[in-house]
């Protein structure tokens, strides 16, 4: 089983995955994207395997990074609602989606890390704010911080400070 999966391989998803490859082996990562040609290219460049659907990706990982644009998240919710395992942690980078919104879309028992990386993450110099819901353990929070630190620096903050 891969450790970390990505749904979405836009600029931020790709940058985050490339940051993780400094610490993780390609076989520890997995991803999916809406574009088959892009997936083939990323797999060739990085050695990270891809799958066809969000559900396939989610089934195979402990940590699931939702790296899609906010307007795509409702489509992902339809595919994943009720399918997130109790041992999984979902890390969202979608701006404007509060933890309550993410839980409503994925299931009330979902373990959520809401993160907000900024664009310098694309060159490994990002600053990421993150917050977690009460189901996420301290150890899982530390792992989320470690993941985000692979593409910059990270600060855990209360959720009310996440919104502009």
PDB file of C-alpha atoms in Angstrom:
ATOM      1  CA  UNK A   1       0.000   0.000   0.000  1.00  0.00           C
ATOM      2  CA  UNK A   2       1.298   3.442  -0.913  1.00  0.00           C
ATOM      3  CA  UNK A   3       1.596   5.843   1.959  1.00  0.00           C
ATOM      4  CA  UNK A   4       0.503   9.110   0.293  1.00  0.00           C
ATOM      5  CA  UNK A   5      -1.913   9.594  -2.594  1.00  0.00           C
ATOM      6  CA  UNK A   6      -2.821  12.659  -4.601  1.00  0.00           C
ATOM      7  CA  UNK A   7      -6.055  13.490  -6.310  1.00  0.00           C
ATOM      8  CA  UNK A   8      -5.134  16.196  -8.794  1.00  0.00           C
ATOM      9  CA  UNK A   9      -1.819  16.976 -10.451  1.00  0.00           C
ATOM     10  CA  UNK A  10      -2.059  20.666 -11.231  1.00  0.00           C
ATOM     11  CA  UNK A  11       0.775  23.057 -10.419  1.00  0.00           C
ATOM     12  CA  UNK A  12       0.438  22.727  -6.642  1.00  0.00           C
ATOM     13  CA  UNK A  13      -0.177  18.963  -6.569  1.00  0.00           C
ATOM     14  CA  UNK A  14       2.833  18.372  -8.794  1.00  0.00           C
ATOM     15  CA  UNK A  15       5.013  20.737  -6.739  1.00  0.00           C
ATOM     16  CA  UNK A  16       4.018  19.045  -3.491  1.00  0.00           C
ATOM     17  CA  UNK A  17       4.655  15.579  -4.913  1.00  0.00           C
ATOM     18  CA  UNK A  18       8.067  16.632  -6.223  1.00  0.00           C
ATOM     19  CA  UNK A  19       8.877  18.003  -2.760  1.00  0.00           C
ATOM     20  CA  UNK A  20       7.881  14.694  -1.186  1.00  0.00           C
ATOM     21  CA  UNK A  21      10.154  12.808  -3.574  1.00  0.00           C
ATOM     22  CA  UNK A  22      13.110  14.385  -1.755  1.00  0.00           C
ATOM     23  CA  UNK A  23      12.125  12.307   1.295  1.00  0.00           C
ATOM     24  CA  UNK A  24       9.899   9.480   0.010  1.00  0.00           C
ATOM     25  CA  UNK A  25      10.515   6.762  -2.556  1.00  0.00           C
ATOM     26  CA  UNK A  26       8.309   6.816  -5.685  1.00  0.00           C
ATOM     27  CA  UNK A  27       6.634   3.541  -4.623  1.00  0.00           C
ATOM     28  CA  UNK A  28       5.396   5.253  -1.426  1.00  0.00           C
ATOM     29  CA  UNK A  29       3.373   7.716  -3.513  1.00  0.00           C
ATOM     30  CA  UNK A  30       0.398   7.347  -5.854  1.00  0.00           C
ATOM     31  CA  UNK A  31      -1.705   9.826  -7.825  1.00  0.00           C
ATOM     32  CA  UNK A  32      -4.597  10.354 -10.182  1.00  0.00           C
ATOM     33  CA  UNK A  33      -5.568  13.183 -12.464  1.00  0.00           C
ATOM     34  CA  UNK A  34      -8.293  13.931 -14.971  1.00  0.00           C
ATOM     35  CA  UNK A  35      -5.802  13.902 -17.838  1.00  0.00           C
ATOM     36  CA  UNK A  36      -4.337  10.550 -18.952  1.00  0.00           C
ATOM     37  CA  UNK A  37      -1.500  12.060 -21.025  1.00  0.00           C
ATOM     38  CA  UNK A  38      -0.428  14.203 -18.075  1.00  0.00           C
ATOM     39  CA  UNK A  39      -0.466  11.178 -15.769  1.00  0.00           C
ATOM     40  CA  UNK A  40       1.729   9.207 -18.194  1.00  0.00           C
ATOM     41  CA  UNK A  41       4.197  12.091 -18.418  1.00  0.00           C
ATOM     42  CA  UNK A  42       4.421  12.553 -14.629  1.00  0.00           C
ATOM     43  CA  UNK A  43       4.875   8.803 -14.094  1.00  0.00           C
ATOM     44  CA  UNK A  44       7.678   8.735 -16.688  1.00  0.00           C
ATOM     45  CA  UNK A  45       9.392  11.747 -15.071  1.00  0.00           C
ATOM     46  CA  UNK A  46       9.041  10.714 -11.424  1.00  0.00           C
ATOM     47  CA  UNK A  47       8.530   6.947 -11.294  1.00  0.00           C
ATOM     48  CA  UNK A  48       5.349   7.492  -9.223  1.00  0.00           C
ATOM     49  CA  UNK A  49       2.487   5.198 -10.257  1.00  0.00           C
ATOM     50  CA  UNK A  50      -0.932   6.540 -11.168  1.00  0.00           C
ATOM     51  CA  UNK A  51      -4.450   5.126 -11.142  1.00  0.00           C
ATOM     52  CA  UNK A  52      -7.562   6.061 -13.109  1.00  0.00           C
ATOM     53  CA  UNK A  53      -9.971   7.231 -10.402  1.00  0.00           C
ATOM     54  CA  UNK A  54     -10.079   9.107  -7.121  1.00  0.00           C
ATOM     55  CA  UNK A  55     -11.643   6.077  -5.457  1.00  0.00           C
ATOM     56  CA  UNK A  56      -8.825   3.775  -6.662  1.00  0.00           C
ATOM     57  CA  UNK A  57      -6.284   6.212  -5.271  1.00  0.00           C
ATOM     58  CA  UNK A  58      -8.082   6.563  -1.934  1.00  0.00           C
ATOM     59  CA  UNK A  59      -8.352   2.780  -1.504  1.00  0.00           C
ATOM     60  CA  UNK A  60      -4.577   2.378  -1.620  1.00  0.00           C
ATOM     61  CA  UNK A  61      -3.227   5.088   0.692  1.00  0.00           C
ATOM     62  CA  UNK A  62      -3.108   6.161   4.344  1.00  0.00           C
ATOM     63  CA  UNK A  63      -2.779   9.896   3.570  1.00  0.00           C
ATOM     64  CA  UNK A  64      -4.872  11.352   0.753  1.00  0.00           C
ATOM     65  CA  UNK A  65      -4.027  14.818  -0.584  1.00  0.00           C
ATOM     66  CA  UNK A  66      -6.919  16.604  -2.295  1.00  0.00           C
ATOM     67  CA  UNK A  67      -4.975  18.793  -4.713  1.00  0.00           C
ATOM     68  CA  UNK A  68      -7.805  19.838  -7.011  1.00  0.00           C
ATOM     69  CA  UNK A  69      -9.173  23.289  -7.672  1.00  0.00           C
ATOM     70  CA  UNK A  70     -12.007  24.258  -5.305  1.00  0.00           C
ATOM     71  CA  UNK A  71     -14.617  24.088  -8.083  1.00  0.00           C
ATOM     72  CA  UNK A  72     -13.659  20.417  -8.731  1.00  0.00           C
ATOM     73  CA  UNK A  73     -14.002  19.337  -5.096  1.00  0.00           C
ATOM     74  CA  UNK A  74     -17.781  18.625  -5.294  1.00  0.00           C
ATOM     75  CA  UNK A  75     -17.070  16.058  -8.041  1.00  0.00           C
ATOM     76  CA  UNK A  76     -14.429  14.401  -5.828  1.00  0.00           C
ATOM     77  CA  UNK A  77     -16.875  14.431  -2.897  1.00  0.00           C
ATOM     78  CA  UNK A  78     -19.452  12.518  -4.984  1.00  0.00           C
ATOM     79  CA  UNK A  79     -16.893   9.801  -5.708  1.00  0.00           C
ATOM     80  CA  UNK A  80     -15.441   9.537  -2.195  1.00  0.00           C
ATOM     81  CA  UNK A  81     -18.317  10.282   0.205  1.00  0.00           C
ATOM     82  CA  UNK A  82     -18.580   7.489   2.729  1.00  0.00           C
ATOM     83  CA  UNK A  83     -15.534   5.675   1.283  1.00  0.00           C
ATOM     84  CA  UNK A  84     -12.834   7.268   3.413  1.00  0.00           C
ATOM     85  CA  UNK A  85     -11.540   4.682   5.891  1.00  0.00           C
ATOM     86  CA  UNK A  86     -11.342   5.460   9.601  1.00  0.00           C
ATOM     87  CA  UNK A  87      -7.539   5.064   9.534  1.00  0.00           C
ATOM     88  CA  UNK A  88      -7.083   7.546   6.676  1.00  0.00           C
ATOM     89  CA  UNK A  89      -6.147  11.190   6.909  1.00  0.00           C
ATOM     90  CA  UNK A  90      -7.335  13.557   4.178  1.00  0.00           C
ATOM     91  CA  UNK A  91      -5.195  16.632   3.523  1.00  0.00           C
ATOM     92  CA  UNK A  92      -6.938  19.334   1.515  1.00  0.00           C
ATOM     93  CA  UNK A  93      -5.225  22.246  -0.212  1.00  0.00           C
ATOM     94  CA  UNK A  94      -8.496  23.605  -1.654  1.00  0.00           C
ATOM     95  CA  UNK A  95      -8.898  27.260  -0.722  1.00  0.00           C
ATOM     96  CA  UNK A  96     -12.198  28.282   0.795  1.00  0.00           C
ATOM     97  CA  UNK A  97     -13.223  24.846   2.073  1.00  0.00           C
ATOM     98  CA  UNK A  98     -13.471  24.767   5.865  1.00  0.00           C
ATOM     99  CA  UNK A  99     -13.061  21.544   7.820  1.00  0.00           C
ATOM    100  CA  UNK A 100     -16.858  21.381   8.238  1.00  0.00           C
ATOM    101  CA  UNK A 101     -17.300  21.624   4.436  1.00  0.00           C
ATOM    102  CA  UNK A 102     -14.745  18.859   3.889  1.00  0.00           C
ATOM    103  CA  UNK A 103     -16.423  16.612   6.471  1.00  0.00           C
ATOM    104  CA  UNK A 104     -19.822  17.260   4.885  1.00  0.00           C
ATOM    105  CA  UNK A 105     -18.403  16.201   1.517  1.00  0.00           C
ATOM    106  CA  UNK A 106     -16.387  13.189   2.686  1.00  0.00           C
ATOM    107  CA  UNK A 107     -18.309  11.923   5.698  1.00  0.00           C
ATOM    108  CA  UNK A 108     -18.563  13.140   9.276  1.00  0.00           C
ATOM    109  CA  UNK A 109     -15.985  10.674  10.582  1.00  0.00           C
ATOM    110  CA  UNK A 110     -13.319  11.781   8.075  1.00  0.00           C
ATOM    111  CA  UNK A 111     -10.009  12.817   9.596  1.00  0.00           C
ATOM    112  CA  UNK A 112      -9.234  16.179   8.001  1.00  0.00           C
ATOM    113  CA  UNK A 113      -6.129  18.320   7.675  1.00  0.00           C
ATOM    114  CA  UNK A 114      -6.955  21.637   6.058  1.00  0.00           C
ATOM    115  CA  UNK A 115      -3.861  23.226   4.594  1.00  0.00           C
ATOM    116  CA  UNK A 116      -3.186  26.375   2.695  1.00  0.00           C
ATOM    117  CA  UNK A 117       0.159  26.317   0.885  1.00  0.00           C
ATOM    118  CA  UNK A 118       1.179  29.372  -1.104  1.00  0.00           C
ATOM    119  CA  UNK A 119       2.583  29.473  -4.622  1.00  0.00           C
ATOM    120  CA  UNK A 120       6.287  29.623  -3.595  1.00  0.00           C
ATOM    121  CA  UNK A 121       5.748  25.937  -2.704  1.00  0.00           C
ATOM    122  CA  UNK A 122       6.182  25.336  -6.452  1.00  0.00           C
ATOM    123  CA  UNK A 123       9.886  26.123  -6.036  1.00  0.00           C
ATOM    124  CA  UNK A 124      10.298  24.558  -2.577  1.00  0.00           C
ATOM    125  CA  UNK A 125      10.001  27.869  -0.697  1.00  0.00           C
ATOM    126  CA  UNK A 126       6.362  27.757   0.399  1.00  0.00           C
ATOM    127  CA  UNK A 127       4.736  28.770   3.646  1.00  0.00           C
ATOM    128  CA  UNK A 128       1.838  26.536   4.594  1.00  0.00           C
ATOM    129  CA  UNK A 129      -0.734  27.128   7.305  1.00  0.00           C
ATOM    130  CA  UNK A 130      -2.620  24.063   8.468  1.00  0.00           C
ATOM    131  CA  UNK A 131      -5.268  23.077  10.959  1.00  0.00           C
ATOM    132  CA  UNK A 132      -6.833  19.731  11.835  1.00  0.00           C
ATOM    133  CA  UNK A 133     -10.142  18.394  13.072  1.00  0.00           C
ATOM    134  CA  UNK A 134     -10.436  16.641  16.423  1.00  0.00           C
ATOM    135  CA  UNK A 135     -10.154  13.149  14.880  1.00  0.00           C
ATOM    136  CA  UNK A 136      -6.550  13.760  13.724  1.00  0.00           C
ATOM    137  CA  UNK A 137      -3.967  12.601  16.268  1.00  0.00           C
ATOM    138  CA  UNK A 138      -0.922  14.577  17.335  1.00  0.00           C
ATOM    139  CA  UNK A 139       1.304  12.075  15.508  1.00  0.00           C
ATOM    140  CA  UNK A 140      -0.730  12.503  12.291  1.00  0.00           C
ATOM    141  CA  UNK A 141      -0.563  16.282  12.657  1.00  0.00           C
ATOM    142  CA  UNK A 142       3.220  16.042  12.955  1.00  0.00           C
ATOM    143  CA  UNK A 143       3.360  13.886   9.824  1.00  0.00           C
ATOM    144  CA  UNK A 144       1.232  16.450   7.935  1.00  0.00           C
ATOM    145  CA  UNK A 145       3.660  19.170   9.048  1.00  0.00           C
ATOM    146  CA  UNK A 146       6.602  17.020   7.930  1.00  0.00           C
ATOM    147  CA  UNK A 147       4.947  16.479   4.535  1.00  0.00           C
ATOM    148  CA  UNK A 148       4.341  20.196   4.073  1.00  0.00           C
ATOM    149  CA  UNK A 149       7.886  21.007   5.171  1.00  0.00           C
ATOM    150  CA  UNK A 150       9.197  19.148   2.109  1.00  0.00           C
ATOM    151  CA  UNK A 151       8.165  22.148  -0.009  1.00  0.00           C
ATOM    152  CA  UNK A 152       8.762  24.986   2.471  1.00  0.00           C
ATOM    153  CA  UNK A 153       7.812  25.812   6.049  1.00  0.00           C
ATOM    154  CA  UNK A 154       4.630  24.988   7.937  1.00  0.00           C
ATOM    155  CA  UNK A 155       2.710  26.471  10.847  1.00  0.00           C
ATOM    156  CA  UNK A 156      -0.204  24.799  12.671  1.00  0.00           C
ATOM    157  CA  UNK A 157      -2.824  27.420  13.482  1.00  0.00           C
ATOM    158  CA  UNK A 158      -6.443  27.542  14.684  1.00  0.00           C
ATOM    159  CA  UNK A 159      -8.893  27.273  11.798  1.00  0.00           C
ATOM    160  CA  UNK A 160     -10.437  30.705  12.375  1.00  0.00           C
ATOM    161  CA  UNK A 161      -7.102  32.228  11.284  1.00  0.00           C
ATOM    162  CA  UNK A 162      -7.187  30.407   7.915  1.00  0.00           C
ATOM    163  CA  UNK A 163      -9.790  32.621   6.292  1.00  0.00           C
ATOM    164  CA  UNK A 164      -8.845  36.022   4.962  1.00  0.00           C
TER     165      UNK A 164
END
